[in-house]
mmCIF file of C-alpha atoms in Angstrom:
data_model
loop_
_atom_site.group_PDB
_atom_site.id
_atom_site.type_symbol
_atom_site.label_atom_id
_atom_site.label_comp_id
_atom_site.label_asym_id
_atom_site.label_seq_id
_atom_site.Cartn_x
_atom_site.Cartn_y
_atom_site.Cartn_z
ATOM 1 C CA UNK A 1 25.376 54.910 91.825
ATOM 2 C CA UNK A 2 26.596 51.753 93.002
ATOM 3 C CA UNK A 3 23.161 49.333 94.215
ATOM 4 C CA UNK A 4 23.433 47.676 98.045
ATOM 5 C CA UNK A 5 23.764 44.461 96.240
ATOM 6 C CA UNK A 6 27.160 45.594 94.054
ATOM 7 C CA UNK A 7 28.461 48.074 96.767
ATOM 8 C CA UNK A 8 30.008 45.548 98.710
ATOM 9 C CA UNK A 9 32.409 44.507 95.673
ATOM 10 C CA UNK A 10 32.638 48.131 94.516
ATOM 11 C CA UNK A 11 34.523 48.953 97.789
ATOM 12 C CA UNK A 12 36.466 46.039 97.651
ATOM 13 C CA UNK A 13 37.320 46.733 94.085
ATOM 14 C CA UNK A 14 38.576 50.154 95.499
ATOM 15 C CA UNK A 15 41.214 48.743 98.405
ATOM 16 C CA UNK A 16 44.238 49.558 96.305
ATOM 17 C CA UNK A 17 42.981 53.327 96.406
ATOM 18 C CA UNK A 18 42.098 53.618 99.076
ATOM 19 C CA UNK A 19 45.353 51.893 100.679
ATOM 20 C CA UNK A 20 47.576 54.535 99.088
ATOM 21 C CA UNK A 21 44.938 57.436 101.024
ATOM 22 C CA UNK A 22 45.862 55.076 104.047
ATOM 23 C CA UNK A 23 49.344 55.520 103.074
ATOM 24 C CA UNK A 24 49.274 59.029 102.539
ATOM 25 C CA UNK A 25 47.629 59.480 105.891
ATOM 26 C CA UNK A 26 44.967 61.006 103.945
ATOM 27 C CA UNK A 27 40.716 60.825 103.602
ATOM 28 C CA UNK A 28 39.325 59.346 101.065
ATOM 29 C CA UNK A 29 37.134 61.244 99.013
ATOM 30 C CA UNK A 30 33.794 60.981 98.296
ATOM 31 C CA UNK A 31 34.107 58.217 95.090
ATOM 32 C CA UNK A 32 30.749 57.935 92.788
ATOM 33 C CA UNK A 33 30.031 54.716 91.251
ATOM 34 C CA UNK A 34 28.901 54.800 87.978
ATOM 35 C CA UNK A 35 26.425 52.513 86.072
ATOM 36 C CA UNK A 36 27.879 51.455 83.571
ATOM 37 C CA UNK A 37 31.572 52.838 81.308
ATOM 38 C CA UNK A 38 28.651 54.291 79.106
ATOM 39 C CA UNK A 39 28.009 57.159 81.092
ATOM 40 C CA UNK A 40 31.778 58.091 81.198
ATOM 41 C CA UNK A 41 32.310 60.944 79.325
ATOM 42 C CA UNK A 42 34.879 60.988 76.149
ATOM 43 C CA UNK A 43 37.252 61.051 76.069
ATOM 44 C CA UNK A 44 37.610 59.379 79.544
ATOM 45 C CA UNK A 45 34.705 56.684 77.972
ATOM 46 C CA UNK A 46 37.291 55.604 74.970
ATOM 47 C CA UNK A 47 39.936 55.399 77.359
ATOM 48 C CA UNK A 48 38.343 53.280 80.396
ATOM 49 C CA UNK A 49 35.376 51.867 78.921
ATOM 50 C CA UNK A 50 36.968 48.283 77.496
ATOM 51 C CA UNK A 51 38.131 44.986 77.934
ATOM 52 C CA UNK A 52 41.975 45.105 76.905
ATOM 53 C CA UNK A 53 45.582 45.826 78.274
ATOM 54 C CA UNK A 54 45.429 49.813 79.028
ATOM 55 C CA UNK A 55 49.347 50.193 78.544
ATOM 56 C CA UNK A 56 48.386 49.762 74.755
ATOM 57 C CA UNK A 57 45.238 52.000 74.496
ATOM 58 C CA UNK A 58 46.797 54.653 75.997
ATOM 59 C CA UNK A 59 50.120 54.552 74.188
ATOM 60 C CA UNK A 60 47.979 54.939 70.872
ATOM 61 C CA UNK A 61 45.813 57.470 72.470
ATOM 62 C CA UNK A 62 48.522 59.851 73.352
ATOM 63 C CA UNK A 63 50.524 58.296 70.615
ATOM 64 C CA UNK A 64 53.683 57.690 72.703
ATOM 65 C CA UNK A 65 55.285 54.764 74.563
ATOM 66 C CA UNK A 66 55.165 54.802 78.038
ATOM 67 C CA UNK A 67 57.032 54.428 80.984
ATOM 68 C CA UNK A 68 56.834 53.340 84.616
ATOM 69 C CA UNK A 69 57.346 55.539 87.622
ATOM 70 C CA UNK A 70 56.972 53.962 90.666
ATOM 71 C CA UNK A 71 55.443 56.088 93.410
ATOM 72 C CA UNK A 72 55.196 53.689 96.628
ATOM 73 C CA UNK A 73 55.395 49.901 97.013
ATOM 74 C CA UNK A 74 54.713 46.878 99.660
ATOM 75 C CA UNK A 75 54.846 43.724 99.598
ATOM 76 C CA UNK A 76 53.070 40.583 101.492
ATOM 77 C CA UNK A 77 54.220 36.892 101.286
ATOM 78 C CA UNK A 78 52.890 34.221 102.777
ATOM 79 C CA UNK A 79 54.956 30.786 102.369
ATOM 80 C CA UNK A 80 52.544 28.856 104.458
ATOM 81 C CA UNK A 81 49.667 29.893 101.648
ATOM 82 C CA UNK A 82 51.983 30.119 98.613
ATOM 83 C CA UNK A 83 50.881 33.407 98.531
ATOM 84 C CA UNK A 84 53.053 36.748 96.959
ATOM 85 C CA UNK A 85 51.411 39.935 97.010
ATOM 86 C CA UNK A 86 53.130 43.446 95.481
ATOM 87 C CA UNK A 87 51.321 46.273 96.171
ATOM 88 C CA UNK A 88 52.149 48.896 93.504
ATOM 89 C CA UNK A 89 51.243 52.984 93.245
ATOM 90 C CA UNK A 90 52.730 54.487 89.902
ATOM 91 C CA UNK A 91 52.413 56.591 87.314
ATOM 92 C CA UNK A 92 52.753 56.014 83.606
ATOM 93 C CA UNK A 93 54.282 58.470 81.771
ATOM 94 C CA UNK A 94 55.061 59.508 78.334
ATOM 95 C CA UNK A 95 58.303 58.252 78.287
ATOM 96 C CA UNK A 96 59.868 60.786 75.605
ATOM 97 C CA UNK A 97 58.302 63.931 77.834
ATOM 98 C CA UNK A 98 59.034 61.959 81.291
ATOM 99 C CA UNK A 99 62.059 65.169 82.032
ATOM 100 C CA UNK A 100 59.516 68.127 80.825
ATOM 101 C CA UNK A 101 56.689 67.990 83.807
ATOM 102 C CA UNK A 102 53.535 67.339 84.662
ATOM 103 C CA UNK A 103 51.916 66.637 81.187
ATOM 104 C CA UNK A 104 53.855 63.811 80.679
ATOM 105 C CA UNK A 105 51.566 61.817 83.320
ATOM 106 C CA UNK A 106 48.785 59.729 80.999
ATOM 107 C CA UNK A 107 47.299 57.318 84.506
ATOM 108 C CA UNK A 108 47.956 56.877 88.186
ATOM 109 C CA UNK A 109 47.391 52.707 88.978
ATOM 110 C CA UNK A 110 46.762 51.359 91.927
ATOM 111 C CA UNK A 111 47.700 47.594 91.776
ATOM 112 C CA UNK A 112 47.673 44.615 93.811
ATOM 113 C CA UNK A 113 50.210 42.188 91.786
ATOM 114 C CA UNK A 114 49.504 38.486 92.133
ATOM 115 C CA UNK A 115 53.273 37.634 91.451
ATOM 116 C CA UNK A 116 52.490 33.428 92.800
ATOM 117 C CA UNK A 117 50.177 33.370 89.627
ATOM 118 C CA UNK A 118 52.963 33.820 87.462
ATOM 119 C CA UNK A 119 56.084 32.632 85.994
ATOM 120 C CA UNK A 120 59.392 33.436 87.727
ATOM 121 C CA UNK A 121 60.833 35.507 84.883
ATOM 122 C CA UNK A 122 57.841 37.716 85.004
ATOM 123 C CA UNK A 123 58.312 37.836 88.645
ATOM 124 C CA UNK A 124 61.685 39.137 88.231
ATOM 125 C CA UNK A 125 60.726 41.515 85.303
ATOM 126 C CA UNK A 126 57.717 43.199 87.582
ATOM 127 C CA UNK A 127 59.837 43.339 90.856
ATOM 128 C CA UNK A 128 62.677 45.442 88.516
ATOM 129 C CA UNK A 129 59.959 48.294 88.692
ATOM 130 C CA UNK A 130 61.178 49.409 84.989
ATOM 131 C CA UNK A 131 58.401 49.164 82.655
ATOM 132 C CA UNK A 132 55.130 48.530 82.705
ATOM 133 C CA UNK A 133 52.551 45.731 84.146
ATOM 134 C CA UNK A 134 50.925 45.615 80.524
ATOM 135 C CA UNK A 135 53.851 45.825 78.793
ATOM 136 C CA UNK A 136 55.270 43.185 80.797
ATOM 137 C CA UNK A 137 52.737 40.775 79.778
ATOM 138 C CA UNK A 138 52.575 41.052 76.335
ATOM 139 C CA UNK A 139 56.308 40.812 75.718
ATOM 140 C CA UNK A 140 56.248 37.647 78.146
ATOM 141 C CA UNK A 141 53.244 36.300 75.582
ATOM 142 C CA UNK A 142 51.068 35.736 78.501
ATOM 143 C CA UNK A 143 47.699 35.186 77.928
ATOM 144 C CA UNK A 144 45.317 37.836 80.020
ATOM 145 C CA UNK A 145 42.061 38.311 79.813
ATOM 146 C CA UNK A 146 40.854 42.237 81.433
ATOM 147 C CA UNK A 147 37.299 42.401 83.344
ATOM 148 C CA UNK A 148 36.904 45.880 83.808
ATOM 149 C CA UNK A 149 33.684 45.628 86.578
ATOM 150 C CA UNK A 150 33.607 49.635 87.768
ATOM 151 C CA UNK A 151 33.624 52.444 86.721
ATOM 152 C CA UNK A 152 33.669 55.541 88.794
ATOM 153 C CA UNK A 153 34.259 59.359 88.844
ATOM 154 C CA UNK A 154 36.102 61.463 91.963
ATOM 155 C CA UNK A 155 36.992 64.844 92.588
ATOM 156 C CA UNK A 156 40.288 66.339 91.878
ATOM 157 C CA UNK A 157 42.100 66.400 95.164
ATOM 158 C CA UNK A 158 44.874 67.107 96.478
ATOM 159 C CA UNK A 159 46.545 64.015 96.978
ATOM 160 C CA UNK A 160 45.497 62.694 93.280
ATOM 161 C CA UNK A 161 46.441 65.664 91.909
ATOM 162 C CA UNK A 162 50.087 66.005 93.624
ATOM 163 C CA UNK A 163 50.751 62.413 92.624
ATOM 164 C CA UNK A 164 49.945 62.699 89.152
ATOM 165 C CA UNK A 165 51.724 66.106 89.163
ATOM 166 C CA UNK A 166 48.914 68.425 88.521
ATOM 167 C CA UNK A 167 48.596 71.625 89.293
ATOM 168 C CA UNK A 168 45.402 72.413 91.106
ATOM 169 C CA UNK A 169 45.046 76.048 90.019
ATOM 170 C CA UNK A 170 44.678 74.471 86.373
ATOM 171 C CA UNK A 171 41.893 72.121 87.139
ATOM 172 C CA UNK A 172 38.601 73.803 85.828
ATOM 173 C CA UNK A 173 35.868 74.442 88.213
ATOM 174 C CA UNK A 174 33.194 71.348 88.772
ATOM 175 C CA UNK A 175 36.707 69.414 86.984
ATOM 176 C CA UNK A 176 36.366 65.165 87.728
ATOM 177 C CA UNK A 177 38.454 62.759 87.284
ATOM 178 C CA UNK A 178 37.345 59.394 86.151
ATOM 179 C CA UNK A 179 38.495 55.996 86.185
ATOM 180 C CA UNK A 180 37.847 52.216 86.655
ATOM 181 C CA UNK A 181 38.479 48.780 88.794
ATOM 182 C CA UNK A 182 40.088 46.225 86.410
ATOM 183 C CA UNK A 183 40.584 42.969 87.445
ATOM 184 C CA UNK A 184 43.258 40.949 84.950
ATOM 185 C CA UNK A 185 42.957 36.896 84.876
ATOM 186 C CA UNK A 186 45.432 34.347 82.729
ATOM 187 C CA UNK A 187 43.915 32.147 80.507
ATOM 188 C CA UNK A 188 42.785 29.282 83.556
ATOM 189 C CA UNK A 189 40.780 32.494 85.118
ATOM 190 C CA UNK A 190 43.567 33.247 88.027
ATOM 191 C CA UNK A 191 43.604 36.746 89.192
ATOM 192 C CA UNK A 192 47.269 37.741 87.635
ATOM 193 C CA UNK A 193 46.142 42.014 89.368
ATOM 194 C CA UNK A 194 43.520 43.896 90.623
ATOM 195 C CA UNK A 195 43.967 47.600 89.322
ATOM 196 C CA UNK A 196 42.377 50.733 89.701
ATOM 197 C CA UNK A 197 43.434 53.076 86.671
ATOM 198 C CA UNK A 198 42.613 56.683 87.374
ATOM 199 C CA UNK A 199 43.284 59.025 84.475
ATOM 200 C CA UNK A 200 44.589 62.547 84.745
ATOM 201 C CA UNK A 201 42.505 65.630 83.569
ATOM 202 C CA UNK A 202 42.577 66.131 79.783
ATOM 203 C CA UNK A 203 42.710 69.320 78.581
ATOM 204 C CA UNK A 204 39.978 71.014 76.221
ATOM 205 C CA UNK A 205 38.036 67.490 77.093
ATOM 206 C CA UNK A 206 35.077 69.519 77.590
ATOM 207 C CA UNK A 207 34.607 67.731 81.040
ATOM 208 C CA UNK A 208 31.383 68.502 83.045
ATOM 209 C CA UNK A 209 30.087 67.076 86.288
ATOM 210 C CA UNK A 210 27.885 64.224 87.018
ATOM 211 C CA UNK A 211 24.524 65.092 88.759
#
C-alpha cells in the first residue's frame, strides 16, 4: 500500500487514469498501490516490472509487432509557457490480429505527451496517431531513459474492460488487472511522457488476488 509520504505522488502519477474515468463520466475504482514491481505477479511482474521502452517488451512477449489504436485525445498548449501537452488514451494491439477481436489488445496507456520536449519531426510523427509512442522513439534514435515509480493492481471494471475489449463474463472470479506509472525522460532528464500502462487479463496466468 502506498505510505502518506509517497501517496501524494502515487495519485499524481495516476492523473492520466483517472482523466479518461473523468472522461468517461465514470468512478474511479478503488486502485491498490503496490510496494514494490516484486510483488506483481508473472507474468504481469516480467511485463511491468522494468526500466525499458514497453512497445519492445511486449512485442517479444506476445511475439508480434504492434499497433496503435487511438481511443480518445486532448490537447493543451500554452504559447506564453512554451508549453504542448497531448493527452493520449489507446490501445496497442497485435497488429497482425488487430481485425479478429478482443485478443488482439496486449495494454491500454494512458499518456500525457510532452511534445515541447521534443524535436518537430517527432512532433509530427506522434500527432499522426499511427504507431506507437515507443516505437516512435527508437526509430527517431532518441535517447530515453524509463523510471517506472508505481506499481499498482485494480479490479476489472467495466470501463477498463470495454476499452480494452474484454468481455466481462470471461474474467475469472477475484480476476485483477495490474499495471504501472512510467515516467520517460531524454537524456538531459526532461520529462518526454508520463504513462500509465495497464495490461489486459492473460489467460491461464494463474492470476490470484492481493490480500
Amino acid at each position: 500500500m502506498a505510505t502518506a509520504d509517497n501517496a501524494s505522488s502515487f495519485e499524481d502519477a495516476l492523473q492520466p487514469l483517472v482523466s479518461y474515468y473523468s472522461r468517461q463520466k465514470a468512478k474511479v475504482p478503488s486502485i491498490q498501490s503496490l510496494p514494490s514491481g516484486s510483488d506483481l505477479p508473472q507474468p504481469y511482474r516480467k511485463l511491468l516490472w522494468h526500466q525499458y521502452n514497453m512497445t519492445p517488451t511486449l512485442e517479444a512477449f506476445f511475439n508480434c509487432s504492434l499497433a496503435l489504436r487511438v481511443l480518445d485525445k486532448s490537447s493543451a498548449v500554452d504559447h506564453a509557457r512554451s508549453s504542448d501537452v497531448l493527452s493520449r488514451w489507446v490501445l496497442l494491439v497485435d497488429e497482425a490480429k488487430a481485425d479478429t477481436g478482443p485478443a488482439c489488445v496486449r495494454e491500454f496507456g494512458a499518456i500525457n505527451i510532452l511534445l515541447h520536449n521534443m524535436p518537430e519531426y517527432v512532433r509530427a510523427a506522434i500527432r499522426d496517431g499511427v504507431r506507437p509512442l515507443g516505437t516512435i522513439l527508437i526509430e527517431s534514435k532518441i535517447e530515453q531513459r524509463h523510471t517506472a515509480q508505481h506499481f499498482f493492481a485494480m479490479p476489472p471494471d467495466a470501463v477498463l474492460l470495454s476499452a480494452m475489449e474484454v468481455d466481462s463474463k470471461l474474467v475469472a472470479p477475484h480476476c485483477l488487472l495490474y499495471g504501472r506509472c512510467n515516467s520517460i525522460l531524454d537524456s538531459q532528464g526532461h520529462t518526454l511522457a508520463q504513462v500509465v500502462e495497464v495490461i489486459p487479463p492473460i489467460p491461464d496466468a494463474g492470476i490470484e488476488a492481493i490480500s
